[in-house]
Coordinates of C-alpha atoms in Angstrom, one line a residue:
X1099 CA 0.0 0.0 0.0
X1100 CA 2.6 2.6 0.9
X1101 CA 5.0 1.8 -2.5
X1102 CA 1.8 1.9 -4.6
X1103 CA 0.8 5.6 -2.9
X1104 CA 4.4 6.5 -3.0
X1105 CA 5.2 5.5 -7.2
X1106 CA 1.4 7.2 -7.7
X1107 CA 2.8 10.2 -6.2
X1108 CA 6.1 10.0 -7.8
X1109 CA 4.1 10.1 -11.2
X1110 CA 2.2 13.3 -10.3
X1111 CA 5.1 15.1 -9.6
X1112 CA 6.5 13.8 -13.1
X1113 CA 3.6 14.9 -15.1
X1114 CA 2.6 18.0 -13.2
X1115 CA 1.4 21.6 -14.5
X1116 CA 5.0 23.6 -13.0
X1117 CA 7.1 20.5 -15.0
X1118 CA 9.3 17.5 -13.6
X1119 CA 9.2 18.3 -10.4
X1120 CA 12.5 16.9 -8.0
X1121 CA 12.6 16.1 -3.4
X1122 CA 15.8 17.2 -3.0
X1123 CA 15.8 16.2 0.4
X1124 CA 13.9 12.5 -0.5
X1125 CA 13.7 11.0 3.4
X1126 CA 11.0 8.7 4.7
X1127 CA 10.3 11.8 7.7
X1128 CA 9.2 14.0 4.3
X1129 CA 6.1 11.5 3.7
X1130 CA 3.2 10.7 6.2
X1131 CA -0.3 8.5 5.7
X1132 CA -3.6 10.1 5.6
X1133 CA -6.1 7.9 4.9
X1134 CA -4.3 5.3 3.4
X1135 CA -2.2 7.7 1.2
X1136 CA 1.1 8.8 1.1
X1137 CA 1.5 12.9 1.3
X1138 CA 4.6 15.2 1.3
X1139 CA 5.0 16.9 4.1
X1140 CA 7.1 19.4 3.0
X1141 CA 8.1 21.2 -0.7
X1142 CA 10.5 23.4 0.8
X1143 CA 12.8 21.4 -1.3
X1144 CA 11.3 21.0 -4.4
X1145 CA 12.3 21.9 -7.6
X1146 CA 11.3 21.7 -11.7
X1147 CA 14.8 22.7 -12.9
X1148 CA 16.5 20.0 -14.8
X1149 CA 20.1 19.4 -14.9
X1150 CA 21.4 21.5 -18.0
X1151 CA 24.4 19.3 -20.1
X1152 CA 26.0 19.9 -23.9
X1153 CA 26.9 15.8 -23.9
X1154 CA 25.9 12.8 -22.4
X1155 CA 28.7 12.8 -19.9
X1156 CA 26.9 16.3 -18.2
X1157 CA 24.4 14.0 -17.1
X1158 CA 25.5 11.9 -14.6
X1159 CA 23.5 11.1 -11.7
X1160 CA 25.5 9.9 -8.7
X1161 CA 24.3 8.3 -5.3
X1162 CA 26.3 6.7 -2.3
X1163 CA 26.5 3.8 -4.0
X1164 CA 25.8 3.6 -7.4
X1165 CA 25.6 6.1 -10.5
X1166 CA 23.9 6.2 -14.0
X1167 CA 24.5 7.6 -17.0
X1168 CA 21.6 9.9 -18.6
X1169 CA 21.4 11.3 -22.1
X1170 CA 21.9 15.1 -23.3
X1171 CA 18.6 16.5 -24.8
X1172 CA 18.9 18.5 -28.0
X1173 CA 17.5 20.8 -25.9
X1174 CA 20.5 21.1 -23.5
X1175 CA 18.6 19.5 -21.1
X1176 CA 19.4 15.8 -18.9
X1177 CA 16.8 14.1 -19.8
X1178 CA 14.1 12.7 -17.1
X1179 CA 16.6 13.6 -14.2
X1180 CA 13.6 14.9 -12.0
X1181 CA 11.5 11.6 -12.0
X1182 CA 14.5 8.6 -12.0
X1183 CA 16.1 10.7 -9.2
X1184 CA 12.6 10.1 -7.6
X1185 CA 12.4 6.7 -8.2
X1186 CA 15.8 5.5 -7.6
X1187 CA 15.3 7.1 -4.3
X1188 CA 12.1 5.4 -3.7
X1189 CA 14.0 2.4 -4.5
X1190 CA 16.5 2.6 -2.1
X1191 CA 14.3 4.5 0.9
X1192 CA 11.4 2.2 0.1
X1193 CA 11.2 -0.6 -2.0
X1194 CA 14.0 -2.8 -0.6
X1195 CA 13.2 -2.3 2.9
X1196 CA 8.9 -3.2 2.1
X1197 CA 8.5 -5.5 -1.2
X1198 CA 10.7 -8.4 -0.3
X1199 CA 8.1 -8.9 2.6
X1200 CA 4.4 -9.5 2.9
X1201 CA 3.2 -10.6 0.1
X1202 CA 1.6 -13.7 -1.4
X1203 CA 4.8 -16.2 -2.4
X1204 CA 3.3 -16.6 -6.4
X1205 CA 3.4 -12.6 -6.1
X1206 CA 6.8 -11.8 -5.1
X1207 CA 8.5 -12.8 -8.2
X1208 CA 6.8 -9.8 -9.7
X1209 CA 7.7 -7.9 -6.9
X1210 CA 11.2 -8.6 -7.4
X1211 CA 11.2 -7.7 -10.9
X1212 CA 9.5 -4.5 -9.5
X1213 CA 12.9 -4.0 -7.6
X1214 CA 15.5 -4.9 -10.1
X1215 CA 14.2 -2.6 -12.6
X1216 CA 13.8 0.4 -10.5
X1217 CA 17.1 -0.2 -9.0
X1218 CA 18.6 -0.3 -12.3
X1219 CA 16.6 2.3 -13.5
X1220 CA 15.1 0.4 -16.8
X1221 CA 12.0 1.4 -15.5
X1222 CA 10.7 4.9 -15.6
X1223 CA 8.0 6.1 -13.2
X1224 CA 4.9 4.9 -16.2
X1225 CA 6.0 1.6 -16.3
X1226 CA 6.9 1.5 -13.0
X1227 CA 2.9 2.1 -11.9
X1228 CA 1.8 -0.1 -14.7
X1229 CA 3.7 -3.1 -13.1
X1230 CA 2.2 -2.0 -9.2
X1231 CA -1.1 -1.8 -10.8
X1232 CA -0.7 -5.2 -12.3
X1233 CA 0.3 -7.2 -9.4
X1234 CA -2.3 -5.1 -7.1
X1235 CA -5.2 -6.9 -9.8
X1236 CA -3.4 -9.9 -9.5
X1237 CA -3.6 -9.6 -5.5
X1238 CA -7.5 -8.6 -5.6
X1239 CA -9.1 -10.8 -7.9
X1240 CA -7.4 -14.0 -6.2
X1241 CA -5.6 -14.6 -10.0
X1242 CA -2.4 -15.1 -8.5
X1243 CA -3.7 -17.9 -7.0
X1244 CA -2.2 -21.6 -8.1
X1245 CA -4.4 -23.6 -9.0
X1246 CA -4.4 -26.8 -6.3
X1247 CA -6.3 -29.6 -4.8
X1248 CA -9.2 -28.2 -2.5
X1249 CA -8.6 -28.4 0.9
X1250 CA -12.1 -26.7 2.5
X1251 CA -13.6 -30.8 2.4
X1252 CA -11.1 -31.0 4.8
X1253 CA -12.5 -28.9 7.2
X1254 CA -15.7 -28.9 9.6
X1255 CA -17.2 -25.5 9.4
X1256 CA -19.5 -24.3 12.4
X1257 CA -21.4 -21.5 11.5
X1258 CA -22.9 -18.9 14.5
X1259 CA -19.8 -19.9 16.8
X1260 CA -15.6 -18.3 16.4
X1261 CA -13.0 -19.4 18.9
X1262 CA -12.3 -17.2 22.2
X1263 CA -10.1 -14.3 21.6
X1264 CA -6.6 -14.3 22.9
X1265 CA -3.0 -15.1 22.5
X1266 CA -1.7 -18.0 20.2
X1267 CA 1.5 -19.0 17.9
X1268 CA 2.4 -16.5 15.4
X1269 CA 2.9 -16.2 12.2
X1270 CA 4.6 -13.9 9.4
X1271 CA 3.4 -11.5 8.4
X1272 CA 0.8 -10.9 11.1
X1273 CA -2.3 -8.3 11.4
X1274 CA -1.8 -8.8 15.1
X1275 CA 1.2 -9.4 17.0
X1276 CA -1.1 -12.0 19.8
X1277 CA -1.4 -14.5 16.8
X1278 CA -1.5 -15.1 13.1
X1279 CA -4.0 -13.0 11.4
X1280 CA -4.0 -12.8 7.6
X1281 CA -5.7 -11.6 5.0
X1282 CA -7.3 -14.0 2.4
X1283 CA -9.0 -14.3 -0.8
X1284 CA -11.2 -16.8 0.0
X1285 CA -12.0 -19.8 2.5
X1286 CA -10.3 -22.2 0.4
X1287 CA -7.0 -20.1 0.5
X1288 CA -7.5 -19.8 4.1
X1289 CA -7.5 -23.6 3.8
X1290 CA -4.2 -24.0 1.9
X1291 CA -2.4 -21.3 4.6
X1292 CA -3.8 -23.1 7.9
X1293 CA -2.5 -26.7 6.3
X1294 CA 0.7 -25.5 5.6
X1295 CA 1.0 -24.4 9.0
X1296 CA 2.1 -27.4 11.9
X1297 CA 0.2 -25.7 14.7
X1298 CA -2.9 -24.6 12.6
X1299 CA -5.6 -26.8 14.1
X1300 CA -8.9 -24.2 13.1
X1301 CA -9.1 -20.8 11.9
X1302 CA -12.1 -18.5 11.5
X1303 CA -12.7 -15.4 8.6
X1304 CA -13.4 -12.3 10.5
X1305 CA -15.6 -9.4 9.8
X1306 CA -12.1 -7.2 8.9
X1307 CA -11.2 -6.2 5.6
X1308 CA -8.0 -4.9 4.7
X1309 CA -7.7 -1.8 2.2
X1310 CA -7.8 -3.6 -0.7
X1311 CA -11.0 -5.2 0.0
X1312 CA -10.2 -8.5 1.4
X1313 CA -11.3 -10.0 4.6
X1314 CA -8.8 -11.3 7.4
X1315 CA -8.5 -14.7 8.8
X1316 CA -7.1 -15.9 12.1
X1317 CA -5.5 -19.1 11.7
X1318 CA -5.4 -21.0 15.6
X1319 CA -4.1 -23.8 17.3
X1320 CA -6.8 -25.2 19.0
X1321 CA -11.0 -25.0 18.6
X1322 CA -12.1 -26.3 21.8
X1323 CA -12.9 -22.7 23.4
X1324 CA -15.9 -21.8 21.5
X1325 CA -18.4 -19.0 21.8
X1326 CA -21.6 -18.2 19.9
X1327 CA -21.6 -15.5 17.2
X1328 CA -24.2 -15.2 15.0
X1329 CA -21.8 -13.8 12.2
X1330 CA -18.9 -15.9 12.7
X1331 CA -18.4 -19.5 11.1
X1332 CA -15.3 -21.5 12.2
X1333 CA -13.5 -24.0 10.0
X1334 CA -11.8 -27.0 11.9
X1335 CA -9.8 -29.9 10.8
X1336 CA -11.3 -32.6 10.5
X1337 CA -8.4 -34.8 11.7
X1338 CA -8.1 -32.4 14.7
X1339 CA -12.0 -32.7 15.5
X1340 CA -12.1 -36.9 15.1
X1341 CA -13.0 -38.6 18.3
X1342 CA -14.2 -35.0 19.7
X1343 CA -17.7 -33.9 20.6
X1344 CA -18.8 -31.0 18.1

């Protein structure tokens, strides 16, 4: 969510009214979340002048640890050294410290390719939002999903009840840090997650949704502690509930 608000922005300030517009002073502190997207907090620091060159060798644009080589408009002009100083800095602020994490495993080779290229600059900041929004329809629509044996026969489901609220194993990555709370696309992925998971005995699909729509599960390792809710239904193993009294 943040690295698709933060490329959004980036292309904004590439396209704007004033011109390419560069954050000189690109830090994490300069950004802030309000309602789920990602604002500047301060232009002080902004600017639409470009880098001015007679040859390719003008253009040159350095960090700590790595540079690139831009070309010389006929116009005098680096070309696009505004938005890929933007992006290389969301790169290196950003993307390597959130996309490696968090996301579904069949989506993180995307995610990866996400990274290379903006690293390496072969992407500018267009392509670079194509490829988030492509990978955030993947994550929505459940697409990215293999296709697999169904596991939900598996499972006893016990609609009007959910398990008692507390602390149990956890998981990565976590909604909550008392358990393992995910977010799903459906009861049947919930299925795969909680039987690829030794201690997952039961798991129930809340009432939460996350931003992009989809609703969270909380995977557990037991199902005896049962309370009624009339808008809950819990899923339990079936080899974990033989020889038990439902």
């Amino acid at each position: 969510q943040i690295c698709l608000s933060l490329v959004k922005l980036l292309f904004y300030l590439a396209h704007s009214p004033l011109g390419s517009i560069v954050l000189l002073d690109f830090q994490p502190r300069q950004f802030v979340m309000v309602d789920g997207n990602l604002k500047v907090t301060d232009m002080d620091d902004a600017s639409t002048e470009e880098l001015s060159c007679k040859e390719d060798n003008d253009c040159t644009l350095e960090f700590p640890t790595k540079s690139f080589l831009l070309k010389c408009s006929a116009v005098g002009k680096c070309e696009g050294i505004n938005e890929k100083k933007n992006l290389f800095n969301a790169y290196r602020y950003f993307f390597t410290y959130l996309l490696p994490h968090s996301a579904p495993p069949a989506l993180q080779p995307l995610l990866s390719d996400i990274l290379n290229a903006t690293g390496d600059l072969r992407y500018g900041i267009n392509e670079t939002v194509k490829a988030f929004e492509k990978v955030l329809h993947l994550y929505k629509s459940g697409l990215y999903l293999q296709k697999r044996p169904l596991l939900l026969k598996d499972y006893i489901s016990l609609k009007g009840f959910r398990t008692v609220e507390g602390e149990d194993y956890k998981c990565w990555p976590s909604y909550s840090h008392l358990g393992c709370l995910l977010s799903i696309h459906s009861t049947e992925e919930a299925a795969a997650i909680c039987n690829s998971q030794s201690q997952c005995q039961s798991f129930i699909v809340t009432q939460q949704r996350t931003w992009t729509g989809r609703p969270l599960a909380s995977f557990q390792s037991s199902w005896t502690d049962l309370i009624p809710d009339t808008n809950a239904v819990v899923y339990i193993k079936r080899s974990a509930s033989s020889g038990e009294r439902l």
